[in-house]
Short mmCIF file of N, CA and C in Angstrom, two decimals:
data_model
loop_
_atom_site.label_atom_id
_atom_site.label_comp_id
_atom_site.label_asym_id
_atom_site.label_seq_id
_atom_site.Cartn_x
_atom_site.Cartn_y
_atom_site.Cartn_z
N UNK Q 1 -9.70 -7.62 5.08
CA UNK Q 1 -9.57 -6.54 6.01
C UNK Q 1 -10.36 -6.74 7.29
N UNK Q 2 -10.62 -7.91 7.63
CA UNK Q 2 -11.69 -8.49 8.81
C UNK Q 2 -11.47 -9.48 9.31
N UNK Q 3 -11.57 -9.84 10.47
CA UNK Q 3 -11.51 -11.14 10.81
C UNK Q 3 -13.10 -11.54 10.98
N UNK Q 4 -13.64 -12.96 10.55
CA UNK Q 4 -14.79 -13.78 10.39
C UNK Q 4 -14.88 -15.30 10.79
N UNK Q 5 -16.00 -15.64 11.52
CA UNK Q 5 -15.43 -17.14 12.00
C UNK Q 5 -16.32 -17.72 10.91
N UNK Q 6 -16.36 -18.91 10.61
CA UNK Q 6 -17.27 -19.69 9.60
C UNK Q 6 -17.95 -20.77 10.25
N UNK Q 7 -19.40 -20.98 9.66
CA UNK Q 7 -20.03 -22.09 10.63
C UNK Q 7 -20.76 -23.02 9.46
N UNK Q 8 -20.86 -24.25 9.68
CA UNK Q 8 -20.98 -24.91 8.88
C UNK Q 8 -23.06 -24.90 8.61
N UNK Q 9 -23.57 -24.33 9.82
CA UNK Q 9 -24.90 -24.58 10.08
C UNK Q 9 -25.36 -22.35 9.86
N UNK Q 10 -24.33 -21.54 9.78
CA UNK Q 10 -24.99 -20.35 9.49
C UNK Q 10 -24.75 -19.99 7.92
N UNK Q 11 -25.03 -19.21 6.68
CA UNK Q 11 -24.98 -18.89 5.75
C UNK Q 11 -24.06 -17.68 5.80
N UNK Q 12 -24.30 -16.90 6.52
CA UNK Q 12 -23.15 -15.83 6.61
C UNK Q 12 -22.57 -15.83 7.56
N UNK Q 13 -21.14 -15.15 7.29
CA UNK Q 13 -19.69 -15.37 8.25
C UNK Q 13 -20.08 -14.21 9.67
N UNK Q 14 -19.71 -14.98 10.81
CA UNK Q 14 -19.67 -14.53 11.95
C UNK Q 14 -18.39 -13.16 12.06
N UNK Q 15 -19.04 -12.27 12.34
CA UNK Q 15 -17.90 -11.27 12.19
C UNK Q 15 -17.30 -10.91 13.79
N UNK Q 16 -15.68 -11.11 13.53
CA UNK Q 16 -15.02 -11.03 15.04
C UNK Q 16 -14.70 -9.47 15.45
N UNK Q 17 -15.17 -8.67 16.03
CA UNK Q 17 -14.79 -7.19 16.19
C UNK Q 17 -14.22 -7.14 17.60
N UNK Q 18 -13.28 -6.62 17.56
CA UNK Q 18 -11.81 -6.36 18.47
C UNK Q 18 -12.55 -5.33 19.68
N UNK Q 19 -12.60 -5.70 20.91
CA UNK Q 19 -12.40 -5.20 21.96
C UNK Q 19 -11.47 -4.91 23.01
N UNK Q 20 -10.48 -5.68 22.87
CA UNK Q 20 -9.33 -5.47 23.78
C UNK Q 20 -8.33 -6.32 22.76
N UNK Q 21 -6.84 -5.98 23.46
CA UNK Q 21 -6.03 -6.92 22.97
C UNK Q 21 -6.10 -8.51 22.91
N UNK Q 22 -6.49 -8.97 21.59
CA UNK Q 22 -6.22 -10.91 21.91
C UNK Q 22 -7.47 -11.28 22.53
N UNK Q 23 -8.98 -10.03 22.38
CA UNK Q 23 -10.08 -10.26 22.60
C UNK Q 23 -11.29 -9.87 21.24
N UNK Q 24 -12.54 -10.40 21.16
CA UNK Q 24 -13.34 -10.00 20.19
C UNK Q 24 -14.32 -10.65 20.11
N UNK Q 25 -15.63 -9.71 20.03
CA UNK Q 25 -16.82 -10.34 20.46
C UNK Q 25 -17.27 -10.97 18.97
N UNK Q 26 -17.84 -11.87 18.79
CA UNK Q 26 -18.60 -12.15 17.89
C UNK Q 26 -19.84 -12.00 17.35
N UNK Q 27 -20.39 -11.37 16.53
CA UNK Q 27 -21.71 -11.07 15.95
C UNK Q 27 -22.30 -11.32 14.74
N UNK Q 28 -23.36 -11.96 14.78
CA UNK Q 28 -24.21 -12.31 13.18
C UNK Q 28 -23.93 -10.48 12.56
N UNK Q 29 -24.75 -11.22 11.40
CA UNK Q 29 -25.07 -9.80 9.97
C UNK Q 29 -25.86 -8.99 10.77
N UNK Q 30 -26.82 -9.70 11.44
CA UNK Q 30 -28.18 -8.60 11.74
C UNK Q 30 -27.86 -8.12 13.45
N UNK Q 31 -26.32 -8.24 13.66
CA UNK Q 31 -25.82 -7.62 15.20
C UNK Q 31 -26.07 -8.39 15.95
N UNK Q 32 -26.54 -9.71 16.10
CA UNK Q 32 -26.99 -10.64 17.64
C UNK Q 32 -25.69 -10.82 17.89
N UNK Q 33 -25.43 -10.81 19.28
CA UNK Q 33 -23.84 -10.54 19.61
C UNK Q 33 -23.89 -12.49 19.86
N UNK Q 34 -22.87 -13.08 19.19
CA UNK Q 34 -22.78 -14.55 19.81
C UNK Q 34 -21.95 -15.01 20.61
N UNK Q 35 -20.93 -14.29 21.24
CA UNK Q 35 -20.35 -14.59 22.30
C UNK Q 35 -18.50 -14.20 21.99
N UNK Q 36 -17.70 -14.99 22.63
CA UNK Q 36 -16.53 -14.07 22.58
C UNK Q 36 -14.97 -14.58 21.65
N UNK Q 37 -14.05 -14.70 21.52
CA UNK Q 37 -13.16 -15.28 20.99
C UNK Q 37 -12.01 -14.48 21.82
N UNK Q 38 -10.97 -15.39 22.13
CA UNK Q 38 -10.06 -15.15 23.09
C UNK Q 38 -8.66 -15.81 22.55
N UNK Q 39 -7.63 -14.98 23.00
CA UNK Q 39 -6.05 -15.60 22.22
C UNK Q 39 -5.42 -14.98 23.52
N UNK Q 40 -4.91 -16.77 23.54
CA UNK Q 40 -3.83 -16.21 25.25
C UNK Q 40 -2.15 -16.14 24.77
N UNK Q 41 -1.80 -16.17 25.12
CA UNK Q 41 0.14 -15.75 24.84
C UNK Q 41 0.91 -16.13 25.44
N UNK Q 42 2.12 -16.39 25.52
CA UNK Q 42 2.90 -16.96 26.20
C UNK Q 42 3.76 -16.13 26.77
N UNK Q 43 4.62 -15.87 27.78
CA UNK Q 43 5.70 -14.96 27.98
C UNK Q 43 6.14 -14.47 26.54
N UNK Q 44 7.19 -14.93 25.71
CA UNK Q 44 7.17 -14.61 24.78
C UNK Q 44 6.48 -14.08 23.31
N UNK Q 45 4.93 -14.05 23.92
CA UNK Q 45 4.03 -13.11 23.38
C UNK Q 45 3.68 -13.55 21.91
N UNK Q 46 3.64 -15.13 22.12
CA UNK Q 46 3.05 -16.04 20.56
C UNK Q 46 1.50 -16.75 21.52
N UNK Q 47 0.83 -16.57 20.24
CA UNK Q 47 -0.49 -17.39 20.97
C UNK Q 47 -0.42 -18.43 21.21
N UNK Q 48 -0.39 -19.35 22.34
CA UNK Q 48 -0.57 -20.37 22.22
C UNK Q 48 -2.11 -21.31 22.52
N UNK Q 49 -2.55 -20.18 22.64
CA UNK Q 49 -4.48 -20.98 22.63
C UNK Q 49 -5.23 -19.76 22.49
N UNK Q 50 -6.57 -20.81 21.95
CA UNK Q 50 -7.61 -19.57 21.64
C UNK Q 50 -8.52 -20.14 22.24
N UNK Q 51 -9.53 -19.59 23.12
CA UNK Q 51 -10.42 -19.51 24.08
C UNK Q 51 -11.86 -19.39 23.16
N UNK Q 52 -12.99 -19.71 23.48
CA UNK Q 52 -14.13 -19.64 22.91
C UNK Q 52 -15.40 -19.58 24.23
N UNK Q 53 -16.21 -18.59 23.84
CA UNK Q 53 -17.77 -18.76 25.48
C UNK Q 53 -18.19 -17.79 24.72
N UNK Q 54 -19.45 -18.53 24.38
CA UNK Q 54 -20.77 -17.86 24.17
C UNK Q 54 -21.96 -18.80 24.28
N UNK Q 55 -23.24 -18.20 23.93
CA UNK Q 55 -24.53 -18.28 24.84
C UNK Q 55 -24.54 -19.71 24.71
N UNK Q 56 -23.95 -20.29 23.77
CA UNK Q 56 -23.88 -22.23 23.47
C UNK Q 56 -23.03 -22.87 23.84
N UNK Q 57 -22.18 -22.59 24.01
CA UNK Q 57 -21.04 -23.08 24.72
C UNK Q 57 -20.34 -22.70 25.55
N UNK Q 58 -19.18 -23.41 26.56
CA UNK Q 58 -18.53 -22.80 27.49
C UNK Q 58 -17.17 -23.52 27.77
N UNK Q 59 -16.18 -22.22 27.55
CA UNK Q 59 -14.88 -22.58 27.97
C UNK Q 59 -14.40 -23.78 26.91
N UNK Q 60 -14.67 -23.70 25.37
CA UNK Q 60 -13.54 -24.19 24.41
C UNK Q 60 -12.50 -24.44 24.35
N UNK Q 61 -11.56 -24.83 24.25
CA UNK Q 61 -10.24 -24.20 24.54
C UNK Q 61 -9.74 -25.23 23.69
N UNK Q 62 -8.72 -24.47 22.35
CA UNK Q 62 -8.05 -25.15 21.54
C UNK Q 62 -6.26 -24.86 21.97
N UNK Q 63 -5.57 -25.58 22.33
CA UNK Q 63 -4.34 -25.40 22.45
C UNK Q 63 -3.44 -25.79 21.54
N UNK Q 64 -2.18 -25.32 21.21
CA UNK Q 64 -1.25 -25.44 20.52
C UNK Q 64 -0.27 -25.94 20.90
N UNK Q 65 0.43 -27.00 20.19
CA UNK Q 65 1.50 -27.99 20.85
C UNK Q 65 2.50 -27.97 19.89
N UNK Q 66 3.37 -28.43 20.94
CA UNK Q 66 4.58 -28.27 19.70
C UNK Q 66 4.54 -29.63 19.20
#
């Protein structure tokens, strides 16, 4: 019933909480906000990338190919 990112270096799951459409900030257990998760769309309104920026990194960007 959640979306959670997983990290190989934290013990508990990063929880993704929804701020806008195809947006959601990320936060540890104990609330430290870690930055953002992003899903862009295509005209036809399928994701085709997900965006990543927070305090460690900048401008991720995983794309989807056919």
């Amino acid at each position: 019933g959640r979306l959670v990112a997983r990290s190989l270096w934290m013990t508990e799951p990063i929880a993704l909480i929804p701020v806008a459409r195809d947006r959601f900030d990320a936060a540890r257990a104990d609330g430290e906000r870690m930055g953002t998760v992003m899903f862009d769309r295509d005209a036809g309104q399928r994701v085709v990338r997900l965006r990543i920026h927070s305090n460690r990194v900048r401008n991720v960007v995983f794309e989807k190919t056919p």
